[in-house]
Tab-separated table of C-alpha atoms in Angstrom:
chain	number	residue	atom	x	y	z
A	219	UNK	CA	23.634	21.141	-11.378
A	220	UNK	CA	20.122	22.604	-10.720
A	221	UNK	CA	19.200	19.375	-8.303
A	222	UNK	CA	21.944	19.100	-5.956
A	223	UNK	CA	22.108	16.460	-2.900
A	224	UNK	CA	21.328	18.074	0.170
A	225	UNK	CA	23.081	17.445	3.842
A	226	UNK	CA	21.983	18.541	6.765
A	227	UNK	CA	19.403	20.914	5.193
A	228	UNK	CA	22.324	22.916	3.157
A	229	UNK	CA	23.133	22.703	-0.573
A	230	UNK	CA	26.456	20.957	-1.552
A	231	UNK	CA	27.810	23.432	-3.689
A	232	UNK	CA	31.168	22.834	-5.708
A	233	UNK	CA	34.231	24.773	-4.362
A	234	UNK	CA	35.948	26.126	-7.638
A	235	UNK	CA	33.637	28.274	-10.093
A	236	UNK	CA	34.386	30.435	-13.227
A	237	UNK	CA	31.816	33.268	-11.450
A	238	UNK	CA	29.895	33.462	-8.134
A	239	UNK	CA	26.625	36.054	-8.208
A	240	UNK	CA	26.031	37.281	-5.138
A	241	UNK	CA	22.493	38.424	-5.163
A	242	UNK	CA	19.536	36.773	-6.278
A	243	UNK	CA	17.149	39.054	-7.757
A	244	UNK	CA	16.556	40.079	-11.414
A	245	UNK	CA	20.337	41.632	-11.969
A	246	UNK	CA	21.823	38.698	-10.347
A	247	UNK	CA	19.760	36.127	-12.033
A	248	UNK	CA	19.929	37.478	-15.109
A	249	UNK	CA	24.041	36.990	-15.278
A	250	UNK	CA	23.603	33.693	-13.695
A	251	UNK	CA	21.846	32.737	-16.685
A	252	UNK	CA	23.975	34.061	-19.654
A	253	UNK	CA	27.080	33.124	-18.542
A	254	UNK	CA	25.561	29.464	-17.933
A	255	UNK	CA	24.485	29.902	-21.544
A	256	UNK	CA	27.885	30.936	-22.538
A	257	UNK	CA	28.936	27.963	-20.894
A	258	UNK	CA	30.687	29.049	-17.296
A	259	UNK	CA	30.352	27.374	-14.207
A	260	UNK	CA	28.225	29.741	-12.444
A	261	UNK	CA	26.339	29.926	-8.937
A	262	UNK	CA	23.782	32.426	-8.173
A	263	UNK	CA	23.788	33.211	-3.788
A	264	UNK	CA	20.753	34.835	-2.824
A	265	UNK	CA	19.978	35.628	0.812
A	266	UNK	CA	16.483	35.205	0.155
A	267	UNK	CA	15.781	38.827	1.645
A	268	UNK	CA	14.939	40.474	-1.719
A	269	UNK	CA	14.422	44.218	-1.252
A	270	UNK	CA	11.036	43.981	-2.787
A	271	UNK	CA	9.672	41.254	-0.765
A	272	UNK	CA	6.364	43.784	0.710
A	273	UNK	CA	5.550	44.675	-2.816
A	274	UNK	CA	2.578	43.344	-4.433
A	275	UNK	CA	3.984	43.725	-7.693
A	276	UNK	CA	7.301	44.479	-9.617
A	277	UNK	CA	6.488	46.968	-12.008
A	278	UNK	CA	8.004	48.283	-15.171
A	279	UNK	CA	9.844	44.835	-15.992
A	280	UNK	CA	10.298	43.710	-20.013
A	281	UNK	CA	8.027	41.202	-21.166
A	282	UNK	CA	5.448	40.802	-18.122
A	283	UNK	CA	3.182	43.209	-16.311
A	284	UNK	CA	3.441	43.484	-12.941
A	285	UNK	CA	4.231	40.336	-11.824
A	286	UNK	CA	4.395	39.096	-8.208
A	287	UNK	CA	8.341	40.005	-6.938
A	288	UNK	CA	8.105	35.904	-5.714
A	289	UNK	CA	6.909	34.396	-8.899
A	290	UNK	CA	9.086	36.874	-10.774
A	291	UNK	CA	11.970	35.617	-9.064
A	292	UNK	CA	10.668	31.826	-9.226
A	293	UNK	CA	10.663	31.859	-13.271
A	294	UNK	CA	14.088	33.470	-12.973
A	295	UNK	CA	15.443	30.895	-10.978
A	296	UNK	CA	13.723	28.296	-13.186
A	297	UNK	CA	15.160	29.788	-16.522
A	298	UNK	CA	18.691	30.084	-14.583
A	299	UNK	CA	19.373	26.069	-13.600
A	300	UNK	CA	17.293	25.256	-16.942
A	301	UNK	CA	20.608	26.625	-18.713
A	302	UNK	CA	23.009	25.091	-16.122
A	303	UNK	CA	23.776	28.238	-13.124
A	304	UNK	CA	23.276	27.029	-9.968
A	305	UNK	CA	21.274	28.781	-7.063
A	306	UNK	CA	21.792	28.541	-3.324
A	307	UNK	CA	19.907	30.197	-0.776
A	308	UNK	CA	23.322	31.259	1.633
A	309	UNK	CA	24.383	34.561	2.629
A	310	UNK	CA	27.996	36.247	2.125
A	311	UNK	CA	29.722	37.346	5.065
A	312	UNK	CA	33.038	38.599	2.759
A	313	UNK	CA	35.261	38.402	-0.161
A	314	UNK	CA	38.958	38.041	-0.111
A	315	UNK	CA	41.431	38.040	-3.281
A	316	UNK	CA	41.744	39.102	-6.724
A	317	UNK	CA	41.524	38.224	-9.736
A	318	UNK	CA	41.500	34.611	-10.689
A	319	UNK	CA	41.486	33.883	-7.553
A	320	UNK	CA	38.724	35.093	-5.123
A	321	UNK	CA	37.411	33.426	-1.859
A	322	UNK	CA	33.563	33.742	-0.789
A	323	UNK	CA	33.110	33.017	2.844
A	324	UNK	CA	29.715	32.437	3.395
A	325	UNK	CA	28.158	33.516	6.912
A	326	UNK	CA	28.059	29.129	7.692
A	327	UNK	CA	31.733	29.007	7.661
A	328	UNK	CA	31.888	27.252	3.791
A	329	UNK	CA	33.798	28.579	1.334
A	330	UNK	CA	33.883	29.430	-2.160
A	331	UNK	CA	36.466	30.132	-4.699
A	332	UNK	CA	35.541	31.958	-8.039
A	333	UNK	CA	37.801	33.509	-11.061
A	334	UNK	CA	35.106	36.293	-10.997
A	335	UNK	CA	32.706	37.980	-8.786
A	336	UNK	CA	29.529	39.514	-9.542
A	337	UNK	CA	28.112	41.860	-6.801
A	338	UNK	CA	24.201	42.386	-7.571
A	339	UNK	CA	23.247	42.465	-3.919
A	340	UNK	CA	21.090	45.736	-4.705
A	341	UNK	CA	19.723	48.204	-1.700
A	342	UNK	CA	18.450	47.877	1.811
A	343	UNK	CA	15.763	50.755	2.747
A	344	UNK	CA	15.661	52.158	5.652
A	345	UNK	CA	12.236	52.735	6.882
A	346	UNK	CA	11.320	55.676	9.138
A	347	UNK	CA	10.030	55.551	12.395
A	348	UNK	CA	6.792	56.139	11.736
A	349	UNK	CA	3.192	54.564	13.410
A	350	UNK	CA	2.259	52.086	10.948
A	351	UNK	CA	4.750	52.948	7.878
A	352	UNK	CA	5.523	48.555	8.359
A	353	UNK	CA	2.071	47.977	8.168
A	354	UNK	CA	1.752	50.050	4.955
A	355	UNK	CA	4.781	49.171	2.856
A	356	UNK	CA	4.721	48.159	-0.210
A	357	UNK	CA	1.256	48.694	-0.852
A	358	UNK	CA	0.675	52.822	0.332
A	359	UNK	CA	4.264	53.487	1.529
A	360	UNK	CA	6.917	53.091	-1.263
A	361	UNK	CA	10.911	53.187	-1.372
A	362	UNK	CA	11.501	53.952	-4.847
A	363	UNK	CA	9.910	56.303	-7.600
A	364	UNK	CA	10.654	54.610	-10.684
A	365	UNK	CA	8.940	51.320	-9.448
A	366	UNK	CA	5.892	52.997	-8.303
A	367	UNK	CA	5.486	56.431	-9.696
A	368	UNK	CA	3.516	55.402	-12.595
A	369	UNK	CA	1.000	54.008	-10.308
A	370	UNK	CA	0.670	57.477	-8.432
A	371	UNK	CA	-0.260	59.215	-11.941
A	372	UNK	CA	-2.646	62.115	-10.475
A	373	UNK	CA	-2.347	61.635	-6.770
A	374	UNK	CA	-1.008	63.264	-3.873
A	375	UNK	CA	1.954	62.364	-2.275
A	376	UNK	CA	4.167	62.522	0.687
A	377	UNK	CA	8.140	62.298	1.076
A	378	UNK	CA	9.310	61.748	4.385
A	379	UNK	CA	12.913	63.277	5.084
A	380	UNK	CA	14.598	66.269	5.934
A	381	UNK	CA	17.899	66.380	3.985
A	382	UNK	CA	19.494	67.688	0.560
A	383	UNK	CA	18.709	64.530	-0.965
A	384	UNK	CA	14.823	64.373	0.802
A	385	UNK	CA	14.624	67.787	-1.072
A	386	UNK	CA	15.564	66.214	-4.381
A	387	UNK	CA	13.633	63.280	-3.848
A	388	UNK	CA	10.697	65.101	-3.092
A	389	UNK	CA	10.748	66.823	-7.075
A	390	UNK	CA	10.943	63.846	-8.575
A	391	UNK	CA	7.474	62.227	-8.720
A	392	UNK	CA	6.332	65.326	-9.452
A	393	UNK	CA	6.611	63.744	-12.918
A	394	UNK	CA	3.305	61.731	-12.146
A	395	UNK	CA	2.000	63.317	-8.897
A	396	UNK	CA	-0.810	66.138	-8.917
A	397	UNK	CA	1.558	67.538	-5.944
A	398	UNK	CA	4.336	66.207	-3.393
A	399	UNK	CA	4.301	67.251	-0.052
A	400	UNK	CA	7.853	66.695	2.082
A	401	UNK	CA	7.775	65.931	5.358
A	402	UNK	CA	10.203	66.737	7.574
A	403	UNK	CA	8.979	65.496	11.157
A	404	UNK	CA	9.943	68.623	12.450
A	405	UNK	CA	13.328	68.942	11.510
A	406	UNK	CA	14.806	71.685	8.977
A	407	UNK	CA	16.608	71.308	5.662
């Protein structure tokens, strides 16, 4: 199923499988291709927006170190249609139904019917407004701890926010930092 005829520029995808993915990234992937092992009739939608697109590296991933998020994703891909899922690059505008009988409308107007749904769509960050915090991400300005943490062993670092969970936030790389600074552009906890 891996090489599928394409019309107009869009992938002909079947209308009936066992389990559609939504979400292309390592979680979505990885179902994609164990239920094609187990035999299902599985397609993997990614949006092609992965959250870690600005990083240079995905870090603390089994059996490879640091690896580039896009060839990462390109040898998960790979290893998915090698054992028979399918992959389309669409996005998901909703689901409808239930059990056995689920409809994905996809934001071009196809649809897709599945028995199951997996939902590995994973996070969207919201940046602050900050001069040059774009510019910076995902090599000096991070989104999450575990990823990068490790790689701030000794440092300094900042945590911009100025709620409850800012506060929290702010405590937990103290695990690698030499000291964590919040920042609360002038607002109060």
């Amino acid at each position: 199923h891996s090489d599928r005829a394409r019309k107009d520029g869009v992938t002909q995808l079947d209308s009936q499988y066992d389990v559609i993915v939504v979400g292309g990234g390592p979680a979505g992937l990885s179902g994609g291709l164990w239920l094609a092992r187990y035999r299902r009739h599985v397609v993997v939608l990614d949006s092609g927006k992965p959250r870690n697109d600005p990083a240079w590296a995905v870090h603390g991933y089994p059996a490879t170190v640091d690896p580039p998020p896009h060839e990462l994703r390109r040898v998960l891909i790979s290893q998915a249609q090698e054992a028979g899922a399918e992959w389309a690059g669409a996005d998901v505008d909703r689901i409808t139904g239930e059990k056995n009988d689920f409809t994905v409308h996809l934001d071009d107007g196809r649809q897709l019917h599945a028995r199951r749904i997996i939902l590995a769509y994973g996070l969207r960050d919201n940046l602050p407004d900050v001069d040059g915090a774009l510019e910076l991400y995902g090599r000096s300005v991070f989104h999450c701890p575990d990823c990068d943490g490790p790689s701030c062993t000794g440092k300094r670092i900042g945590v911009f926010g100025w709620d409850r969970g800012a506060a929290l936030l702010s405590l937990y790389p103290l695990t690698w930092a030499e000291s964590v600074v919040l920042f609360t552009n002038g607002n109060e906890l």
